[in-house]
Short mmCIF file of C-alpha atoms and ligand atoms in Angstrom, two decimals:
data_model
loop_
_atom_site.label_atom_id
_atom_site.label_comp_id
_atom_site.label_asym_id
_atom_site.label_seq_id
_atom_site.Cartn_x
_atom_site.Cartn_y
_atom_site.Cartn_z
CA MET A 1 -31.65 29.05 -6.47
CA ASN A 2 -28.35 28.48 -4.66
CA LYS A 3 -25.52 26.93 -6.63
CA LEU A 4 -23.05 24.33 -5.36
CA GLY A 5 -19.79 23.59 -7.15
CA ILE A 6 -18.13 20.22 -6.82
CA LEU A 7 -14.66 19.10 -7.86
CA THR A 8 -12.32 16.16 -7.41
CA SER A 9 -8.62 16.88 -6.96
CA GLY A 10 -5.27 15.10 -6.57
CA GLY A 11 -5.06 11.36 -7.13
CA ASP A 12 -8.35 9.75 -8.16
CA ALA A 13 -9.80 7.20 -5.78
CA PRO A 14 -12.51 4.53 -6.22
CA GLY A 15 -15.69 5.86 -4.62
CA MET A 16 -15.25 9.46 -5.74
CA ASN A 17 -18.11 8.96 -8.19
CA ALA A 18 -20.41 7.66 -5.46
CA ALA A 19 -19.60 10.81 -3.46
CA ILE A 20 -20.36 13.04 -6.46
CA ARG A 21 -23.68 11.27 -6.96
CA ALA A 22 -24.58 11.70 -3.29
CA VAL A 23 -23.79 15.41 -3.33
CA VAL A 24 -25.80 16.07 -6.50
CA ILE A 25 -28.87 14.20 -5.22
CA ALA A 26 -28.70 15.67 -1.70
CA ALA A 27 -28.30 19.17 -3.15
CA GLN A 28 -31.27 18.78 -5.46
CA GLN A 29 -33.42 17.72 -2.53
CA LYS A 30 -32.53 21.02 -0.88
CA ASN A 31 -33.33 22.91 -4.05
CA ILE A 32 -29.67 23.61 -4.80
CA GLU A 33 -28.30 23.38 -8.31
CA THR A 34 -24.98 21.51 -8.69
CA MET A 35 -22.24 22.69 -11.02
CA GLY A 36 -19.60 20.08 -11.90
CA ILE A 37 -16.10 21.56 -12.09
CA LYS A 38 -14.03 19.35 -14.42
CA GLY A 39 -10.34 18.69 -13.80
CA GLY A 40 -9.83 19.78 -10.18
CA TYR A 41 -8.46 23.23 -9.35
CA GLN A 42 -7.15 23.58 -12.89
CA GLY A 43 -10.68 23.16 -14.25
CA LEU A 44 -11.93 25.78 -11.82
CA ILE A 45 -9.32 28.29 -12.94
CA ASP A 46 -10.06 27.46 -16.59
CA ARG A 47 -13.87 27.79 -16.10
CA ASN A 48 -14.41 24.17 -17.09
CA ILE A 49 -17.80 24.12 -15.39
CA ASP A 50 -21.14 22.56 -16.37
CA ARG A 51 -24.44 21.86 -14.72
CA LEU A 52 -24.64 18.42 -13.10
CA THR A 53 -28.10 16.91 -12.61
CA PRO A 54 -29.25 13.73 -10.85
CA PHE A 55 -29.79 12.35 -14.34
CA ASN A 56 -26.05 12.91 -15.13
CA VAL A 57 -24.96 10.93 -12.08
CA GLU A 58 -27.25 7.96 -12.54
CA GLY A 59 -25.37 4.64 -12.60
CA ILE A 60 -21.94 6.01 -11.65
CA ALA A 61 -21.66 4.69 -8.08
CA ASP A 62 -20.01 1.46 -9.23
CA LYS A 63 -17.44 3.15 -11.49
CA GLY A 64 -13.83 3.75 -10.45
CA GLY A 65 -12.00 7.00 -11.19
CA THR A 66 -13.92 10.25 -11.27
CA ILE A 67 -16.39 11.45 -13.90
CA LEU A 68 -15.29 14.99 -13.04
CA LYS A 69 -11.66 14.17 -13.85
CA THR A 70 -8.89 15.42 -11.61
CA SER A 71 -5.50 17.09 -11.75
CA ARG A 72 -2.52 18.30 -9.81
CA CYS A 73 -2.59 22.04 -10.42
CA LEU A 74 0.55 24.13 -9.98
CA GLU A 75 -1.22 27.39 -10.74
CA PHE A 76 -3.49 26.93 -7.73
CA MET A 77 -0.45 26.64 -5.44
CA LYS A 78 0.14 30.36 -6.08
CA GLU A 79 -2.00 33.09 -4.56
CA GLU A 80 -2.79 34.58 -7.96
CA GLY A 81 -4.17 31.22 -9.15
CA ARG A 82 -6.40 30.96 -6.09
CA LYS A 83 -7.69 34.51 -6.54
CA LYS A 84 -8.54 33.64 -10.11
CA ALA A 85 -10.45 30.59 -8.83
CA VAL A 86 -12.43 32.79 -6.45
CA ARG A 87 -13.30 35.18 -9.30
CA VAL A 88 -14.56 32.25 -11.38
CA LEU A 89 -16.73 30.97 -8.52
CA LYS A 90 -18.27 34.45 -8.18
CA GLU A 91 -18.77 34.73 -11.93
CA PHE A 92 -20.74 31.44 -11.90
CA ASP A 93 -22.69 32.46 -8.74
CA ILE A 94 -21.39 29.41 -6.92
CA THR A 95 -21.97 29.95 -3.21
CA PHE A 96 -21.16 26.46 -1.90
CA LEU A 97 -18.17 24.30 -2.80
CA VAL A 98 -17.48 20.60 -2.14
CA ILE A 99 -13.91 19.39 -2.68
CA ILE A 100 -13.13 15.69 -2.78
CA GLY A 101 -9.45 14.81 -2.56
CA GLY A 102 -6.43 14.12 -0.41
CA ASP A 103 -4.17 16.06 1.89
CA GLY A 104 -2.96 18.54 -0.74
CA SER A 105 -6.47 19.21 -2.01
CA PHE A 106 -7.56 19.92 1.57
CA LYS A 107 -4.79 22.53 1.94
CA GLY A 108 -6.17 24.22 -1.16
CA ALA A 109 -9.70 23.98 0.24
CA GLU A 110 -8.62 25.62 3.48
CA LYS A 111 -7.12 28.51 1.54
CA LEU A 112 -10.37 28.99 -0.39
CA HIS A 113 -12.26 29.02 2.90
CA HIS A 114 -10.00 31.82 4.12
CA LEU A 115 -10.73 33.69 0.90
CA GLY A 116 -14.43 33.70 1.86
CA ILE A 117 -15.70 30.64 -0.03
CA ASN A 118 -18.11 28.26 1.77
CA VAL A 119 -16.28 24.98 1.40
CA ILE A 120 -16.58 21.47 2.82
CA SER A 121 -14.06 18.73 1.99
CA ILE A 122 -14.51 15.00 1.65
CA PRO A 123 -11.47 12.69 2.01
CA GLY A 124 -10.91 10.79 -1.23
CA THR A 125 -7.55 9.04 -1.41
CA ILE A 126 -6.38 5.44 -1.44
CA ASP A 127 -3.54 6.41 0.93
CA ASN A 128 -5.70 6.80 4.07
CA ASP A 129 -3.16 9.35 5.20
CA PHE A 130 -5.41 11.63 7.24
CA ALA A 131 -5.12 11.37 11.01
CA TYR A 132 -8.62 12.73 11.73
CA THR A 133 -10.64 10.04 9.98
CA ASP A 134 -10.49 6.26 10.33
CA TYR A 135 -11.03 5.86 6.59
CA SER A 136 -10.82 7.87 3.41
CA ILE A 137 -12.84 6.98 0.33
CA GLY A 138 -10.89 4.58 -1.90
CA PHE A 139 -8.70 2.98 0.75
CA ASP A 140 -10.85 -0.13 1.19
CA THR A 141 -11.05 -0.77 -2.56
CA ALA A 142 -7.29 -0.32 -3.04
CA LEU A 143 -6.68 -2.62 -0.09
CA ASN A 144 -8.83 -5.32 -1.67
CA THR A 145 -7.04 -4.89 -4.99
CA ILE A 146 -3.73 -5.38 -3.21
CA LEU A 147 -5.08 -8.46 -1.44
CA ASP A 148 -6.09 -9.96 -4.75
CA SER A 149 -2.52 -9.50 -6.03
CA ILE A 150 -1.03 -10.85 -2.81
CA SER A 151 -3.07 -14.06 -3.12
CA LYS A 152 -1.83 -14.59 -6.64
CA ILE A 153 1.79 -13.90 -5.77
CA LYS A 154 1.52 -16.23 -2.78
CA ASP A 155 0.37 -19.11 -5.00
CA THR A 156 3.51 -18.95 -7.09
CA ASP A 157 5.83 -18.11 -4.18
CA LEU A 158 4.63 -21.15 -2.30
CA SER A 159 5.06 -23.39 -5.33
CA HIS A 160 8.68 -22.28 -5.76
CA ASP A 161 9.60 -21.52 -2.14
CA LYS A 162 10.35 -17.94 -3.12
CA THR A 163 10.46 -14.66 -1.29
CA THR A 164 8.83 -11.59 -2.86
CA ILE A 165 9.08 -7.93 -2.00
CA ILE A 166 5.76 -6.24 -2.80
CA GLU A 167 5.76 -2.45 -3.01
CA VAL A 168 2.40 -0.79 -2.43
CA MET A 169 1.28 2.82 -2.67
CA GLY A 170 0.48 5.08 0.28
CA ARG A 171 2.82 8.01 -0.27
CA TYR A 172 4.17 8.58 3.25
CA CYS A 173 1.53 6.52 5.02
CA GLY A 174 1.89 2.82 5.82
CA ASP A 175 -1.80 1.92 6.05
CA LEU A 176 -2.07 0.11 2.71
CA ALA A 177 1.02 -1.94 3.59
CA THR A 178 -0.01 -2.68 7.17
CA TYR A 179 -3.62 -3.59 6.47
CA SER A 180 -2.73 -5.69 3.42
CA ALA A 181 0.03 -7.53 5.27
CA LEU A 182 -2.33 -8.30 8.13
CA ALA A 183 -5.21 -9.41 5.91
CA GLY A 184 -3.00 -11.11 3.31
CA GLU A 185 -0.77 -13.04 5.71
CA GLY A 186 2.42 -11.20 4.84
CA GLU A 187 5.53 -12.04 6.83
CA ILE A 188 7.41 -8.73 7.05
CA ILE A 189 6.30 -5.12 6.73
CA SER A 190 8.28 -1.95 6.50
CA ILE A 191 6.40 1.34 6.49
CA PRO A 192 7.32 5.01 6.95
CA GLU A 193 5.96 4.96 10.50
CA ARG A 194 8.27 2.03 11.37
CA LYS A 195 10.96 1.68 8.76
CA LEU A 196 13.20 -1.39 8.93
CA ASP A 197 16.80 -1.27 7.78
CA PHE A 198 18.09 -3.87 5.31
CA ASP A 199 19.80 -5.95 8.01
CA THR A 200 16.65 -6.18 10.11
CA ILE A 201 14.68 -7.32 7.09
CA CYS A 202 17.34 -9.99 6.41
CA SER A 203 17.32 -11.22 9.98
CA GLN A 204 13.51 -11.46 9.96
CA ILE A 205 13.62 -13.49 6.75
CA ASN A 206 16.34 -15.64 8.26
CA SER A 207 14.17 -16.45 11.26
CA LYS A 208 11.38 -17.48 8.95
CA ILE A 209 13.70 -19.72 6.95
CA ALA A 210 15.09 -21.22 10.15
CA SER A 211 11.54 -22.05 11.23
CA GLY A 212 10.94 -23.87 7.93
CA LYS A 213 9.12 -21.17 5.98
CA HIS A 214 10.73 -20.47 2.62
CA ASP A 215 8.04 -18.45 0.85
CA ASN A 216 7.97 -15.07 2.52
CA LEU A 217 6.24 -11.83 1.61
CA ILE A 218 7.88 -8.54 2.45
CA ILE A 219 5.40 -5.71 2.03
CA ILE A 220 6.83 -2.22 1.82
CA THR A 221 5.43 1.26 1.28
CA GLU A 222 6.57 3.09 -1.84
CA LYS A 223 9.23 5.83 -1.74
CA MET A 224 11.20 4.24 1.10
CA TYR A 225 13.87 2.22 -0.67
CA ASP A 226 15.16 1.36 -4.09
CA ILE A 227 13.42 -2.01 -4.33
CA GLN A 228 16.11 -3.47 -6.63
CA GLU A 229 18.80 -2.48 -4.17
CA LEU A 230 16.89 -4.18 -1.35
CA LYS A 231 16.42 -7.33 -3.45
CA LYS A 232 20.15 -7.45 -4.26
CA TYR A 233 21.10 -6.94 -0.63
CA ILE A 234 18.90 -9.80 0.59
CA GLU A 235 20.07 -12.09 -2.20
CA GLU A 236 23.74 -11.51 -1.46
CA ARG A 237 23.39 -11.67 2.29
CA LEU A 238 21.06 -14.70 2.53
CA LYS A 239 22.00 -16.49 -0.69
CA ILE A 240 18.38 -16.82 -1.79
CA SER A 241 16.70 -15.50 -4.88
CA VAL A 242 14.14 -12.77 -4.36
CA ARG A 243 11.29 -11.56 -6.57
CA THR A 244 9.99 -8.02 -6.69
CA SER A 245 6.55 -6.74 -7.55
CA VAL A 246 5.64 -3.06 -7.69
CA LEU A 247 1.85 -3.05 -7.84
CA GLY A 248 1.55 0.49 -9.23
CA PHE A 249 -1.59 2.04 -10.63
CA ILE A 250 -3.80 -1.05 -10.55
CA GLN A 251 -4.23 0.00 -6.92
CA ARG A 252 -5.96 3.24 -7.91
CA GLY A 253 -8.55 1.88 -10.32
CA GLY A 254 -11.46 -0.51 -10.25
CA SER A 255 -15.05 -0.60 -9.14
CA PRO A 256 -15.36 0.69 -5.56
CA SER A 257 -16.10 -1.79 -2.79
CA ALA A 258 -19.47 -1.68 -1.03
CA PHE A 259 -17.71 -0.07 1.94
CA ASP A 260 -16.34 2.77 -0.17
CA ARG A 261 -19.64 3.37 -1.95
CA ILE A 262 -21.53 3.56 1.32
CA LEU A 263 -18.89 5.73 2.99
CA ALA A 264 -18.91 8.06 -0.02
CA SER A 265 -22.70 8.27 -0.04
CA LYS A 266 -22.85 9.13 3.65
CA MET A 267 -20.08 11.71 3.38
CA GLY A 268 -21.61 13.34 0.31
CA VAL A 269 -24.96 13.83 2.03
CA LYS A 270 -23.23 15.13 5.17
CA ALA A 271 -21.21 17.68 3.19
CA VAL A 272 -24.37 19.19 1.71
CA GLU A 273 -26.04 19.24 5.13
CA LEU A 274 -23.09 21.10 6.64
CA LEU A 275 -23.06 23.71 3.89
CA THR A 276 -26.79 24.39 4.16
CA GLU A 277 -26.48 24.64 7.94
CA GLY A 278 -24.00 27.48 7.41
CA TYR A 279 -20.71 25.67 8.08
CA SER A 280 -17.53 26.17 6.09
CA GLY A 281 -13.86 25.23 6.31
CA LEU A 282 -14.63 21.72 7.56
CA ALA A 283 -13.64 18.21 6.51
CA VAL A 284 -16.06 15.32 6.82
CA GLY A 285 -14.68 12.11 8.32
CA ILE A 286 -15.65 8.89 10.03
CA LYS A 287 -14.56 7.97 13.54
CA GLU A 288 -15.75 4.89 15.42
CA ASN A 289 -18.37 4.39 12.71
CA LYS A 290 -19.88 7.85 13.18
CA LEU A 291 -19.68 10.73 10.74
CA ILE A 292 -17.73 13.64 12.12
CA SER A 293 -16.54 17.01 10.87
CA ILE A 294 -13.39 18.85 11.82
CA GLU A 295 -11.72 22.12 10.88
CA LEU A 296 -9.55 21.77 7.79
CA GLY A 297 -6.56 23.12 9.69
CA ASN A 298 -6.74 20.20 12.14
CA VAL A 299 -6.99 17.21 9.85
CA ASN A 300 -3.54 15.92 10.70
CA ASN A 301 -3.28 17.05 14.30
CA ILE A 302 -4.68 14.07 16.13
CA PRO A 303 -2.00 12.03 17.88
CA SER A 304 -4.39 9.36 19.24
CA ASP A 305 -4.66 7.95 15.74
CA ASN A 306 -0.97 7.05 15.73
CA TYR A 307 -1.64 4.91 18.75
CA GLU A 308 -4.19 2.86 16.79
CA LYS A 309 -1.70 2.47 13.96
CA LEU A 310 0.99 1.18 16.28
CA ARG A 311 -1.52 -1.22 17.82
CA LEU A 312 -2.21 -2.61 14.38
CA LEU A 313 1.51 -3.14 13.86
CA ASP A 314 1.65 -4.99 17.16
CA THR A 315 -1.25 -7.17 16.07
CA PHE A 316 0.68 -7.91 12.90
CA SER A 317 3.78 -8.92 14.81
CA THR A 318 1.69 -11.36 16.89
CA PHE A 319 1.43 -13.42 13.72
CA ASN A 320 5.08 -13.02 12.84
CA LYS A 321 7.27 -13.67 15.79
CA GLY A 322 10.71 -14.38 14.34
CA ASP A 323 11.31 -17.44 16.48
CA GLN A 324 7.95 -19.08 15.77
CA VAL A 325 8.58 -22.73 14.93
CA LEU A 326 6.27 -24.34 12.42
CA SER A 327 5.10 -27.79 13.35
P1 ADP B 401 -3.91 14.98 -2.94
O1 ADP B 401 -5.04 15.92 -2.78
O2 ADP B 401 -4.34 13.64 -3.45
O3 ADP B 401 -3.05 14.92 -1.70
P2 ADP B 401 -1.91 16.71 -4.17
O4 ADP B 401 -1.04 16.75 -2.97
O5 ADP B 401 -1.25 16.59 -5.49
O6 ADP B 401 -2.97 15.52 -4.12
O7 ADP B 401 -2.81 18.03 -4.15
C1 ADP B 401 -3.77 18.25 -5.16
C2 ADP B 401 -3.77 19.70 -5.55
O8 ADP B 401 -4.14 20.50 -4.42
C3 ADP B 401 -2.42 20.25 -5.96
O9 ADP B 401 -2.11 19.95 -7.29
C4 ADP B 401 -2.65 21.74 -5.77
O10 ADP B 401 -3.38 22.29 -6.83
C5 ADP B 401 -3.51 21.75 -4.50
N1 ADP B 401 -2.65 21.98 -3.34
C6 ADP B 401 -1.80 21.10 -2.75
N2 ADP B 401 -1.13 21.66 -1.73
C7 ADP B 401 -1.57 22.95 -1.66
C8 ADP B 401 -1.24 24.06 -0.84
N3 ADP B 401 -0.34 23.98 0.15
N4 ADP B 401 -1.88 25.24 -1.08
C9 ADP B 401 -2.79 25.34 -2.07
N5 ADP B 401 -3.12 24.33 -2.88
C10 ADP B 401 -2.54 23.15 -2.70
O1 F6P B 402 -2.22 9.81 -3.46
C1 F6P B 402 -2.53 8.67 -4.20
C2 F6P B 402 -1.29 8.16 -4.90
O2 F6P B 402 -1.68 7.04 -5.69
C3 F6P B 402 -0.12 7.81 -3.99
O3 F6P B 402 -0.31 6.56 -3.37
C4 F6P B 402 1.02 7.86 -4.95
O4 F6P B 402 2.23 8.15 -4.29
C5 F6P B 402 0.64 9.01 -5.84
O5 F6P B 402 -0.77 9.14 -5.76
C6 F6P B 402 1.01 8.83 -7.28
O6 F6P B 402 0.70 10.02 -7.92
P1 F6P B 402 0.73 10.32 -9.48
O7 F6P B 402 -0.62 9.96 -9.97
O8 F6P B 402 0.95 11.79 -9.57
O9 F6P B 402 1.83 9.51 -10.04
#
């Protein structure tokens, strides 16, 4: 009987469990035994590996996080660590490997592929920072979590005519900020792909105030500014008081949305199909509502995606022309 190893790596994302469940069930239907590797690449190196049956994955599709646990593993960044991982896979007779994670995890997966391991990757990250796929597992859930917070902040901002800067996750990708600002009726966004300087942010707020709108949401991606410095700058320049809200890890947890569960289920089944058809070194994705697969080395080499992102920003600005006068 063939053996398939599965691990989750990097930041956890809601929907990872649904992907694990899909892989285990699809593998069993092809008479493949699944071995759960606990704790990402670190767990692989440490031989933290146990059999995973369909019974073990029953009822996990609605749970956030990952039952396999995850890690950021420094040892695996070194060649010696990766060779150790390969030796462990051989020792356990694991011939197929599914890796669920983000950009960094995919780089590790590509290296394992070049070391002769049959590996397929599934994108699991709230950041949605892959160019090759429209969505990664976890993004939709995190987006909805952010929207829930935005609604609540808006209630109190409106009551007090306040402006709030909301910092969302995304690492170096502005998707969580852009999508949440569009869906949550934010007024201003600043993201790595189109970063605004402090003065531009002030002048955009000013236009809003001039048009009669005093409760304004500024949604920014993490790691771009010191949020307290930005708050102070706006307060001094515009003589208004500004609130800040860093949403933090609530964005990573929670029960996955229907979209993420379904995406994860489809991708999990596809990953097993690809492995049994003899493919390796590929990442599963979704483009125009169709499952696709692409070489791991090419996951961030697709410029057309940037065009879509910029179009979304333009859509956003349609709702936020600075000189719009409220009647
Ligand atoms: P994510 O997968 O969510 O982007 P990280 O960037 O932290 O999260 O990557 C997860 C793990 O993948 C890292 O801790 C490391 O073990 C492995 N990894 C990341 N980059 C590389 C790389 N260039 N080569 C080999 N392994 C890597
Ligand atoms: O990649 C997911 C993510 O939540 C990013 O949005 C964020 O920058 C990072 O992980 C936080 O990582 P850590 O869990 O190591 O603090």
